[in-house]
Coordinates of C-alpha atoms and ligand atoms in Angstrom, one line a residue:
M648 CA 88.6 233.9 220.7
T649 CA 88.2 236.9 218.5
D650 CA 86.2 236.5 215.3
T651 CA 88.6 237.0 212.5
T652 CA 86.5 236.3 209.5
A653 CA 85.7 238.6 206.5
D654 CA 83.9 237.9 203.3
A655 CA 86.3 236.8 200.5
Q656 CA 85.2 239.7 198.4
A657 CA 84.8 242.4 201.0
P658 CA 86.8 245.5 200.3
A659 CA 90.2 245.3 202.0
A660 CA 90.5 247.5 205.0
D661 CA 94.0 248.6 204.2
E662 CA 95.2 247.7 200.8
A663 CA 98.7 248.9 201.5
G664 CA 99.5 246.8 204.6
R665 CA 98.3 244.7 207.4
N666 CA 95.3 245.8 209.3
P667 CA 96.7 246.1 212.8
A668 CA 93.4 245.4 214.3
A669 CA 93.0 242.2 212.2
P670 CA 92.0 239.4 214.5
G671 CA 94.2 236.3 214.6
G672 CA 97.0 238.6 215.7
A673 CA 100.2 237.6 217.5
R674 CA 98.5 237.6 220.9
T675 CA 95.9 235.2 219.8
V676 CA 98.5 232.8 218.4
A677 CA 100.8 233.1 221.3
S678 CA 98.1 232.4 223.8
A679 CA 97.4 229.0 222.2
V680 CA 101.0 227.9 221.7
T681 CA 102.8 228.9 224.9
P682 CA 106.6 229.4 225.0
A683 CA 106.8 226.6 227.5
L684 CA 105.2 224.2 225.0
V685 CA 107.4 225.4 222.2
E686 CA 110.5 225.0 224.4
R687 CA 109.5 221.5 225.5
L688 CA 108.8 220.3 222.0
A689 CA 112.0 221.8 220.6
R690 CA 113.9 219.6 223.0
G691 CA 112.7 216.6 221.0
I692 CA 114.8 217.5 218.0
T693 CA 118.0 215.4 217.6
A694 CA 120.6 218.2 217.4
G695 CA 123.9 218.7 219.1
E696 CA 124.7 221.1 221.9
G697 CA 125.0 224.7 220.7
A698 CA 123.2 224.0 217.5
E699 CA 122.3 226.9 215.2
L700 CA 118.8 228.2 215.8
V701 CA 116.3 229.1 213.2
V702 CA 113.2 231.2 214.0
T703 CA 109.9 230.3 212.4
A704 CA 107.0 232.8 212.0
A705 CA 103.3 232.4 212.4
P706 CA 101.8 232.8 208.9
L707 CA 98.7 234.5 210.3
T708 CA 100.6 237.5 211.7
G709 CA 104.2 237.2 210.6
E710 CA 105.2 237.2 214.2
P711 CA 108.0 234.9 215.5
L712 CA 106.7 231.6 216.6
A713 CA 109.5 229.2 217.6
S714 CA 113.2 229.1 217.8
L715 CA 114.4 225.7 216.7
P716 CA 117.8 224.0 216.8
Q717 CA 119.0 222.9 213.4
S718 CA 120.4 219.4 213.0
T719 CA 123.6 218.9 211.1
P720 CA 124.4 215.8 208.9
A721 CA 126.4 214.5 211.9
D722 CA 123.2 214.8 214.0
V723 CA 121.3 212.9 211.4
E724 CA 123.9 210.1 211.6
E725 CA 123.5 210.1 215.4
A726 CA 119.7 209.9 215.0
Y727 CA 120.2 206.8 212.8
R728 CA 122.5 205.2 215.4
R729 CA 119.9 205.7 218.1
A730 CA 117.1 204.6 215.9
R731 CA 118.9 201.4 214.8
R732 CA 119.7 200.4 218.4
A733 CA 116.0 200.9 219.4
Q734 CA 114.6 199.3 216.4
Q735 CA 115.8 195.8 217.3
A736 CA 113.9 195.5 220.6
W737 CA 110.9 197.2 219.0
A738 CA 110.8 194.7 216.1
A739 CA 111.1 191.8 218.6
L740 CA 107.8 192.7 220.2
P741 CA 104.7 190.8 218.9
V742 CA 103.0 192.8 216.2
R743 CA 99.8 193.1 218.3
R744 CA 101.8 194.9 221.1
R745 CA 103.1 197.4 218.5
A746 CA 99.6 197.8 217.0
A747 CA 98.2 198.5 220.5
V748 CA 100.4 201.6 220.6
L749 CA 98.6 202.9 217.5
L750 CA 95.2 202.3 219.0
R751 CA 96.2 204.2 222.2
F752 CA 97.6 207.0 220.1
H753 CA 94.2 207.2 218.3
D754 CA 92.4 207.8 221.6
L755 CA 94.9 210.3 223.0
L756 CA 94.8 212.2 219.7
L757 CA 91.1 212.6 219.8
A758 CA 91.1 213.6 223.5
R759 CA 93.9 216.2 223.1
Q760 CA 92.9 217.5 219.7
D761 CA 92.5 221.1 220.8
E762 CA 96.2 221.5 221.6
V763 CA 97.3 220.1 218.2
L764 CA 94.7 222.1 216.3
D765 CA 96.1 225.3 217.9
L766 CA 99.6 224.2 216.9
I767 CA 98.6 223.3 213.3
Q768 CA 96.9 226.7 212.9
A769 CA 99.8 228.6 214.4
E770 CA 102.3 226.9 212.1
T771 CA 100.3 226.8 208.9
G772 CA 97.7 229.6 209.1
K773 CA 94.9 227.2 208.0
T774 CA 91.3 227.3 209.5
R775 CA 90.4 225.1 212.4
L776 CA 88.2 222.9 210.3
H777 CA 91.0 222.3 207.8
A778 CA 93.3 221.6 210.7
F779 CA 90.7 219.1 212.1
E780 CA 90.9 217.2 208.7
E781 CA 94.4 216.3 209.8
V782 CA 93.2 214.9 213.1
L783 CA 90.5 212.9 211.2
A784 CA 93.0 211.5 208.7
A785 CA 95.7 210.7 211.4
A786 CA 93.1 209.0 213.7
S787 CA 91.7 207.0 210.8
A788 CA 95.2 205.7 209.8
A789 CA 95.9 204.9 213.5
R790 CA 92.7 202.9 213.8
H791 CA 93.2 201.1 210.5
Y792 CA 96.8 199.9 211.1
G793 CA 96.1 199.4 214.8
R794 CA 93.4 196.9 213.8
K795 CA 94.8 195.5 210.6
A796 CA 98.6 195.4 211.0
A797 CA 98.7 191.9 212.4
S798 CA 96.7 190.5 209.5
Y799 CA 98.7 192.4 206.8
L800 CA 101.9 191.2 208.3
R801 CA 101.1 187.6 209.3
D802 CA 103.0 184.7 207.8
R803 CA 101.2 183.3 204.8
R804 CA 101.3 179.6 203.7
R805 CA 102.2 179.3 200.0
G806 CA 102.3 176.3 197.7
G807 CA 105.7 174.6 198.1
A808 CA 108.1 173.5 195.4
L809 CA 106.9 169.9 195.9
P810 CA 103.5 169.2 197.2
V811 CA 103.5 167.8 200.8
L812 CA 107.3 167.7 200.8
T813 CA 107.9 171.4 200.9
H814 CA 106.4 173.6 203.5
T815 CA 106.6 177.2 202.4
L816 CA 105.8 180.4 204.3
E817 CA 105.9 184.0 203.1
G818 CA 106.9 186.3 205.9
R819 CA 107.3 190.1 206.3
R820 CA 110.4 191.5 207.9
P821 CA 110.8 195.2 208.8
K822 CA 113.1 197.2 206.5
G823 CA 115.0 198.6 209.5
V824 CA 115.1 202.4 209.8
I825 CA 112.9 204.4 207.5
G826 CA 114.0 207.9 206.3
Q827 CA 110.8 210.0 206.2
I828 CA 110.8 213.5 204.7
S829 CA 107.6 215.5 204.9
P830 CA 106.3 218.9 203.8
W831 CA 104.6 221.7 205.7
N832 CA 101.0 221.6 204.3
Y833 CA 99.5 218.8 206.4
P834 CA 102.0 218.6 209.2
L835 CA 100.2 216.2 211.6
E836 CA 98.7 213.9 208.9
L837 CA 101.9 213.7 206.9
S838 CA 104.1 213.1 209.8
V839 CA 102.0 210.2 211.2
S840 CA 100.1 208.5 208.4
D841 CA 103.3 207.0 206.9
A842 CA 105.1 206.6 210.2
L843 CA 102.4 204.6 211.9
P844 CA 102.4 201.7 209.5
A845 CA 106.2 201.8 209.5
F846 CA 106.2 201.5 213.3
A847 CA 103.5 198.7 213.2
A848 CA 105.7 196.8 210.8
G849 CA 108.6 196.9 213.3
N850 CA 110.7 199.8 211.9
A851 CA 112.2 202.9 213.5
V852 CA 111.8 206.2 211.7
V853 CA 114.2 209.2 211.2
N854 CA 111.8 212.0 210.2
K855 CA 112.7 215.4 208.7
P856 CA 109.6 217.5 208.8
D857 CA 109.6 221.0 207.2
T858 CA 111.1 223.4 209.7
Q859 CA 108.0 225.6 209.4
T860 CA 105.8 222.9 210.9
A861 CA 108.3 220.9 213.0
L862 CA 106.4 221.6 216.2
T863 CA 103.4 219.7 215.1
A864 CA 105.5 216.6 214.2
L865 CA 107.3 216.9 217.6
W866 CA 103.9 217.1 219.3
A867 CA 102.7 213.9 217.5
R868 CA 105.9 212.2 218.5
E869 CA 105.4 213.1 222.2
L870 CA 101.9 211.7 222.1
L871 CA 103.0 208.5 220.4
V872 CA 105.7 208.0 223.1
E873 CA 103.0 208.6 225.7
A874 CA 101.0 205.9 223.9
G875 CA 103.9 203.4 224.4
L876 CA 106.3 203.9 221.5
P877 CA 109.9 203.7 222.8
A878 CA 111.3 207.3 222.4
D879 CA 114.3 206.4 220.3
V880 CA 112.2 204.6 217.7
W881 CA 111.1 207.9 216.3
Q882 CA 113.9 210.5 215.7
I883 CA 113.1 213.9 214.5
V884 CA 115.8 216.0 212.7
V885 CA 115.2 219.6 211.5
G886 CA 117.1 221.7 209.1
D887 CA 117.6 223.0 205.6
G888 CA 116.0 220.7 203.0
P889 CA 118.9 220.4 200.6
V890 CA 121.4 219.7 203.4
V891 CA 119.5 217.6 206.0
G892 CA 117.2 215.9 203.4
P893 CA 120.0 214.2 201.5
A894 CA 121.6 213.2 204.9
V895 CA 118.3 211.5 205.8
V896 CA 118.2 209.6 202.5
E897 CA 121.9 208.7 202.8
H898 CA 121.4 206.4 205.8
A899 CA 117.9 205.1 205.2
D900 CA 116.9 201.5 204.6
Y901 CA 113.8 202.8 202.8
V902 CA 112.7 206.4 202.0
S903 CA 109.2 207.7 202.4
F904 CA 109.0 211.2 200.8
T905 CA 106.2 213.6 200.5
G906 CA 106.8 216.9 198.7
S907 CA 107.2 218.4 195.3
T908 CA 107.9 216.5 192.1
R909 CA 111.1 218.4 191.6
T910 CA 112.6 217.3 195.0
G911 CA 111.0 213.9 194.7
R912 CA 113.1 213.2 191.6
Q913 CA 116.3 214.1 193.5
V914 CA 115.3 211.9 196.4
A915 CA 114.5 209.0 194.0
Q916 CA 117.9 209.3 192.2
Q917 CA 119.7 209.3 195.5
A918 CA 117.8 206.3 196.8
A919 CA 118.3 204.5 193.5
G920 CA 122.1 205.1 193.8
R921 CA 122.0 203.4 197.2
L922 CA 119.7 200.6 195.9
V923 CA 117.1 201.3 198.6
G924 CA 113.4 201.6 197.8
A925 CA 111.4 204.8 198.0
S926 CA 107.8 205.8 198.0
L927 CA 107.1 209.3 196.6
E928 CA 103.9 211.3 197.2
L929 CA 104.3 214.3 194.9
G930 CA 102.4 217.2 193.3
G931 CA 99.3 217.3 191.1
K932 CA 97.3 219.4 188.8
N933 CA 94.0 217.8 189.7
A934 CA 90.8 218.1 187.7
L935 CA 87.1 218.1 188.7
L936 CA 84.6 217.1 186.1
V937 CA 81.0 218.4 186.2
L938 CA 79.1 216.1 183.8
A939 CA 75.9 217.3 182.1
D940 CA 73.7 215.4 184.5
A941 CA 75.4 216.6 187.7
D942 CA 73.4 218.0 190.6
L943 CA 74.7 221.5 190.2
D944 CA 74.2 222.7 193.8
R945 CA 76.0 219.7 195.3
A946 CA 78.7 220.0 192.6
A947 CA 79.2 223.7 193.4
E948 CA 79.4 223.1 197.1
G949 CA 81.8 220.2 196.6
A950 CA 84.0 222.1 194.1
V951 CA 84.4 225.0 196.6
R952 CA 85.8 222.5 199.2
A953 CA 87.8 220.8 196.5
C954 CA 89.5 224.0 195.4
F955 CA 89.9 226.0 198.6
S956 CA 90.5 223.7 201.5
S957 CA 93.7 224.7 203.3
A958 CA 93.7 227.6 200.9
G959 CA 94.4 225.2 198.1
Q960 CA 97.7 224.0 199.7
L961 CA 96.6 220.5 199.6
C962 CA 98.2 218.0 197.2
I963 CA 94.8 216.5 196.2
S964 CA 93.0 219.8 195.9
I965 CA 91.4 220.8 192.5
E966 CA 93.1 223.4 190.2
R967 CA 91.2 222.6 187.0
L968 CA 87.4 222.7 186.8
L969 CA 86.1 220.9 183.7
V970 CA 82.4 221.7 183.1
H971 CA 80.0 220.4 180.4
R972 CA 79.2 223.3 178.1
S973 CA 75.4 222.7 178.5
V974 CA 75.5 223.5 182.3
A975 CA 78.6 225.7 182.4
D976 CA 76.8 229.0 182.9
E977 CA 74.5 227.7 185.5
F978 CA 77.2 225.9 187.4
L979 CA 79.6 228.8 187.3
A980 CA 77.0 231.2 188.6
R981 CA 76.5 228.9 191.7
F982 CA 80.2 228.2 192.1
T983 CA 81.4 231.8 191.9
A984 CA 78.6 233.0 194.2
R985 CA 79.7 230.4 196.8
T986 CA 83.4 231.3 196.3
K987 CA 82.7 235.0 196.8
A988 CA 80.8 234.3 200.0
L989 CA 83.7 232.4 201.6
R990 CA 84.7 233.9 204.9
L991 CA 88.4 234.4 205.2
G992 CA 89.9 234.3 208.6
G993 CA 92.7 233.4 210.9
G994 CA 91.1 232.9 214.3
L995 CA 91.8 229.9 216.4
A996 CA 88.0 229.0 216.5
Y997 CA 85.8 227.1 214.1
G998 CA 83.9 229.3 211.7
A999 CA 86.2 230.7 209.0
D1000 CA 86.0 229.0 205.6
M1001 CA 89.5 229.7 204.3
G1002 CA 92.7 230.7 206.1
S1003 CA 96.1 232.1 205.1
L1004 CA 98.9 230.9 202.8
V1005 CA 101.9 229.5 204.7
S1006 CA 104.8 231.5 203.4
D1007 CA 106.1 234.4 201.2
R1008 CA 107.1 231.8 198.6
Q1009 CA 103.5 230.5 198.4
L1010 CA 102.1 234.0 198.1
E1011 CA 104.6 234.9 195.4
T1012 CA 103.7 231.8 193.3
V1013 CA 100.0 232.4 193.6
T1014 CA 100.3 236.1 192.8
R1015 CA 102.6 235.4 189.8
H1016 CA 100.3 232.6 188.4
V1017 CA 97.2 234.8 188.6
D1018 CA 98.9 238.1 187.5
E1019 CA 100.6 236.5 184.5
A1020 CA 97.4 234.7 183.4
V1021 CA 95.4 238.0 183.6
K1022 CA 98.0 239.8 181.7
A1023 CA 97.8 237.1 179.0
G1024 CA 94.1 237.4 178.7
A1025 CA 92.5 235.3 181.4
T1026 CA 89.4 236.7 183.1
V1027 CA 88.9 236.8 186.9
L1028 CA 85.5 235.4 187.9
A1029 CA 86.2 235.7 191.6
G1030 CA 89.0 236.8 193.8
G1031 CA 92.3 237.6 192.2
R1032 CA 94.2 239.6 194.9
P1033 CA 96.1 239.4 198.1
R1034 CA 94.4 240.5 201.3
P1035 CA 97.0 242.1 203.5
D1036 CA 94.3 243.7 205.6
L1037 CA 93.6 240.2 207.1
G1038 CA 97.2 239.0 207.5
P1039 CA 100.4 239.2 205.6
L1040 CA 99.8 236.0 203.6
F1041 CA 96.1 236.0 202.8
Y1042 CA 95.0 235.6 199.2
E1043 CA 91.4 235.6 197.9
P1044 CA 89.9 232.3 196.6
T1045 CA 90.2 232.9 192.9
V1046 CA 88.4 231.6 189.8
L1047 CA 89.9 232.2 186.4
D1048 CA 88.3 231.7 183.0
G1049 CA 89.9 231.9 179.6
V1050 CA 93.1 230.2 180.7
T1051 CA 95.2 228.9 177.8
P1052 CA 98.1 226.3 177.6
G1053 CA 100.8 229.0 177.5
M1054 CA 100.0 230.2 181.0
A1055 CA 101.8 228.7 184.0
V1056 CA 98.5 228.4 185.9
C1057 CA 97.3 226.0 183.1
T1058 CA 99.9 223.4 183.5
E1059 CA 102.0 224.0 186.6
E1060 CA 100.9 223.2 190.2
T1061 CA 100.0 226.5 191.8
F1062 CA 99.4 225.0 195.3
G1063 CA 97.1 227.8 196.3
P1064 CA 93.5 229.0 196.2
V1065 CA 93.3 229.3 192.4
V1066 CA 91.2 227.3 189.9
S1067 CA 90.8 227.6 186.2
V1068 CA 87.6 226.8 184.3
Y1069 CA 87.5 224.8 181.1
R1070 CA 84.4 223.7 179.1
F1071 CA 83.9 220.4 177.3
D1072 CA 81.3 219.0 174.9
S1073 CA 81.7 215.3 175.4
E1074 CA 82.9 212.8 178.0
D1075 CA 85.8 211.8 175.7
E1076 CA 86.9 215.4 175.5
A1077 CA 86.6 215.8 179.3
V1078 CA 88.8 212.7 179.9
E1079 CA 91.3 213.9 177.4
I1080 CA 91.6 217.3 179.0
A1081 CA 91.8 215.8 182.5
N1082 CA 94.6 213.4 181.4
S1083 CA 96.5 216.0 179.5
T1084 CA 99.1 216.8 182.3
P1085 CA 102.1 214.7 183.3
Y1086 CA 100.6 214.5 186.9
G1087 CA 98.1 211.9 188.1
L1088 CA 97.2 212.4 191.7
N1089 CA 93.5 212.9 192.3
S1090 CA 90.3 213.7 190.4
S1091 CA 86.7 214.3 191.1
V1092 CA 83.6 213.5 189.0
W1093 CA 80.1 214.8 189.5
T1094 CA 77.1 213.1 188.0
K1095 CA 73.7 211.8 189.2
D1096 CA 74.5 208.4 187.7
S1097 CA 77.2 207.0 190.0
R1098 CA 77.7 204.0 187.7
R1099 CA 78.6 206.4 184.9
G1100 CA 80.8 208.3 187.4
R1101 CA 82.8 205.1 188.1
A1102 CA 83.1 204.4 184.3
V1103 CA 84.6 207.8 183.8
A1104 CA 86.8 207.3 186.8
A1105 CA 88.3 204.2 185.2
R1106 CA 89.5 206.3 182.3
L1107 CA 91.2 208.9 184.4
H1108 CA 94.9 208.7 184.9
T1109 CA 95.0 209.4 188.7
G1110 CA 95.7 207.4 191.8
T1111 CA 92.4 208.4 193.4
V1112 CA 89.1 209.4 191.9
N1113 CA 86.2 210.8 194.0
V1114 CA 82.7 210.4 192.6
N1115 CA 80.3 213.1 194.0
E1116 CA 82.9 214.2 196.6
A1117 CA 85.8 216.5 196.5
Y1118 CA 88.8 214.6 197.9
A1119 CA 87.9 213.2 201.3
A1120 CA 86.0 210.1 200.2
A1121 CA 89.1 208.5 198.6
Y1122 CA 91.6 209.9 201.0
G1123 CA 89.6 208.9 204.0
S1124 CA 89.2 205.3 202.6
V1125 CA 92.3 204.3 204.5
A1126 CA 91.9 200.6 203.7
S1127 CA 92.5 201.4 200.1
P1128 CA 95.7 202.7 198.5
M1129 CA 96.3 206.4 197.9
G1130 CA 99.1 207.9 195.7
G1131 CA 100.0 209.2 192.4
M1132 CA 100.5 208.0 188.8
G1133 CA 103.0 209.7 186.4
D1134 CA 104.8 212.7 187.9
S1135 CA 102.6 212.5 191.0
G1136 CA 104.6 209.8 192.5
L1137 CA 105.6 206.2 193.1
G1138 CA 104.1 203.7 195.6
R1139 CA 101.1 204.2 197.7
R1140 CA 100.2 205.0 201.3
H1141 CA 97.1 203.5 203.1
G1142 CA 95.8 199.9 202.8
A1143 CA 98.0 196.9 202.4
E1144 CA 100.5 198.7 200.1
G1145 CA 100.9 201.4 202.7
I1146 CA 102.4 199.0 205.2
L1147 CA 103.9 196.3 203.1
R1148 CA 106.3 198.9 201.5
F1149 CA 108.0 199.1 204.9
T1150 CA 108.7 195.4 204.9
E1151 CA 110.9 193.0 203.0
A1152 CA 109.2 189.8 201.8
Q1153 CA 111.0 186.7 203.0
T1154 CA 110.2 183.2 201.9
V1155 CA 111.1 180.4 204.3
A1156 CA 110.7 176.9 202.7
T1157 CA 111.3 173.8 204.8
Q1158 CA 112.0 170.6 203.0
R1159 CA 110.7 167.3 204.5
L1160 CA 111.4 163.6 204.0
L1161 CA 113.0 163.8 200.6
P1162 CA 115.6 166.2 199.2
I1163 CA 115.0 168.0 195.8
G1164 CA 117.8 166.1 194.0
P1165 CA 118.7 162.6 193.0
S1166 CA 118.6 160.3 196.1
H1167 CA 117.7 156.8 197.3
G1168 CA 119.6 155.3 194.4
L1169 CA 118.0 157.4 191.7
D1170 CA 120.5 158.5 189.0
D1171 CA 120.2 161.9 187.4
E1172 CA 118.2 160.6 184.4
R1173 CA 115.6 158.8 186.4
F1174 CA 115.3 161.8 188.8
A1175 CA 114.7 164.1 185.8
A1176 CA 112.1 161.6 184.4
L1177 CA 110.4 161.4 187.8
L1178 CA 110.2 165.2 188.2
T1179 CA 108.9 165.5 184.6
T1180 CA 106.0 163.2 185.5
G1181 CA 105.5 165.1 188.7
L1182 CA 105.3 168.5 186.9
R1183 CA 102.7 167.1 184.4
A1184 CA 100.7 165.7 187.3
M1185 CA 100.8 169.0 189.2
K1186 CA 99.4 170.9 186.2
A1187 CA 96.8 168.2 185.5
L1188 CA 95.7 168.3 189.2
G1189 CA 95.3 172.1 189.1
F1190 CA 98.3 173.1 191.2
R1191 CA 99.1 176.8 191.0
Ligands
NAD656 P1 109.4 220.4 198.8 O1 109.7 219.3 197.8 O2 110.0 221.7 198.6 O3 109.8 220.0 200.3 C1 109.3 218.8 200.9 C2 110.3 218.3 201.9 O4 111.6 218.0 201.3 C3 110.7 219.4 202.9 O5 110.8 218.8 204.2 C4 112.0 219.9 202.4 O6 112.8 220.5 203.5 C5 112.7 218.6 201.9 N1 113.7 218.8 200.9 C6 114.0 219.9 200.2 N2 115.1 219.7 199.4 C7 115.5 218.4 199.6 C8 116.5 217.6 199.0 N3 117.3 218.0 198.1 N4 116.5 216.3 199.4 C9 115.7 215.8 200.4 N5 114.7 216.6 200.9 C10 114.6 217.9 200.6 O7 107.8 220.5 198.8 P2 107.0 221.6 199.6 O8 106.9 222.8 198.9 O9 107.4 221.6 201.0 O10 105.5 220.9 199.6 C11 104.6 221.1 198.7 C12 104.6 220.0 197.7 O11 104.3 218.7 198.3 C13 103.5 220.2 196.6 O12 104.0 219.9 195.4 C14 102.4 219.2 197.0 O13 101.6 218.7 196.0 C15 103.3 218.1 197.5 N6 102.5 217.2 198.4 C16 102.2 215.9 198.0 C17 101.4 215.1 198.8 C18 100.9 213.7 198.3 O14 100.4 213.0 199.2 N7 101.1 213.4 197.1 C19 101.0 215.6 200.1 C20 101.4 216.8 200.5 C21 102.1 217.6 199.6

């Protein structure tokens, strides 16, 4: 594999256009993702004969990558028909049999990771290490639900209406067919980490990945089928978001959506109109707090990962750096030096620190946010420009100072490698700035006193908080819920909530010996008096 890396701040070889000699070129991508593989995967899409084809491009080069059949709303209906048929037999299996499929998937995924790493890189343009994060996250979710599903889903004995006489069980039933809509930024992780618990709970899934990254989702489906999932239990449809997305929501028994807050609101409204539930994993404007007592070297290293992993196209990545004024100069010197030293690259080998953006739309947003901020008076401490010499969609990791509330980069999610610096004088002020956006996804706190870090965390309005780590500590804790407060979403993935959302609670109460009503010659009045005594006794005896 050719080495494709270049220092973030090295002069661009050709400011005007792509450097034709730039590594990570079409040949490199094509050699990893063969036409035969693409063709085989594309056959996994539920789409009719003669479906319209859409061609995706590899972000690293702009070269065509795959030609994918587009599903129509009628194809989506067909996908639901197949999924519904298959779901019944799947749900009838013992939960341990279903969970065993997840554990086999875990092993196959780790064994075959090279193939999917190539695919992820080809479809997203991210570095191999950032692609590997997806393998890590997907395998962790498979292990967790493979091991814990039976315990999360088992019938639980509850106190009955009448002690001894009423035997009550709380059970969990699958919702049926889950409509799952996913974005392009973590195509492996976001296609499986929600689908796996849904399957373990006995559901089928109709999934619409983003067209740009559909191959990765199709690859994951193939692997899960190899691990033992009946093929029809996971249907994949592909197509234009505003057309195929609503068709997926239209037939779902529950919706699992990951994407922007704007689309999430539309999905939530449509689901509410149908009275089906939805979990929504949405955008963020995440803050990292460097407290006065932080280890500045560790904080600078962590902040670089927090801001620039997957070129900032990570929902939980950091776009606001809040630094205590007493350490701001020292911290920023270390942070900007590390940022400038990042090696950008698009090769399919480990080694590069930051890859490409995924699309023209992403590049346009990043460029606009930075250019507008600079025009309005912000200062560039590092980066600040596209790097067409490396590939059509590269943009330097960028640090901005002097960002003010009127600038889009201050309040809107950029979803790119851009972070703004703010200074604070007290913990109260830091918490106030961190909580000043309508979002509430993730945050990160750096301090040598981890107890203090956790106390600050409790005041932050975000679904996850990482103390002395960027984002992976909380996200990787798959036994614990992950999701957003406020405009960052509804519901949670991971942990008990991550699987129970795909179930309906059902209470089955069996009455024994005596009915709950006047009987054995008791008239209404004596029955009421008896139950009044019974209620008093239950409270006195500590019944809950
Ligand atoms: P997006 O909302 O544009 O698209 C997400 C998905 O929704 C795509 O599959 C798209 O085709 C589909 N879609 C588009 N219009 C639709 C409609 N009207 N009805 C139903 N589906 C529709 O988001 P994006 O730009 O692809 O992804 C980036 C966003 O996702 C960012 O805001 C990021 O923060 C967020 N995200 C959140 C998480 C999380 O866990 N909270 C994870 C990853 C990404």
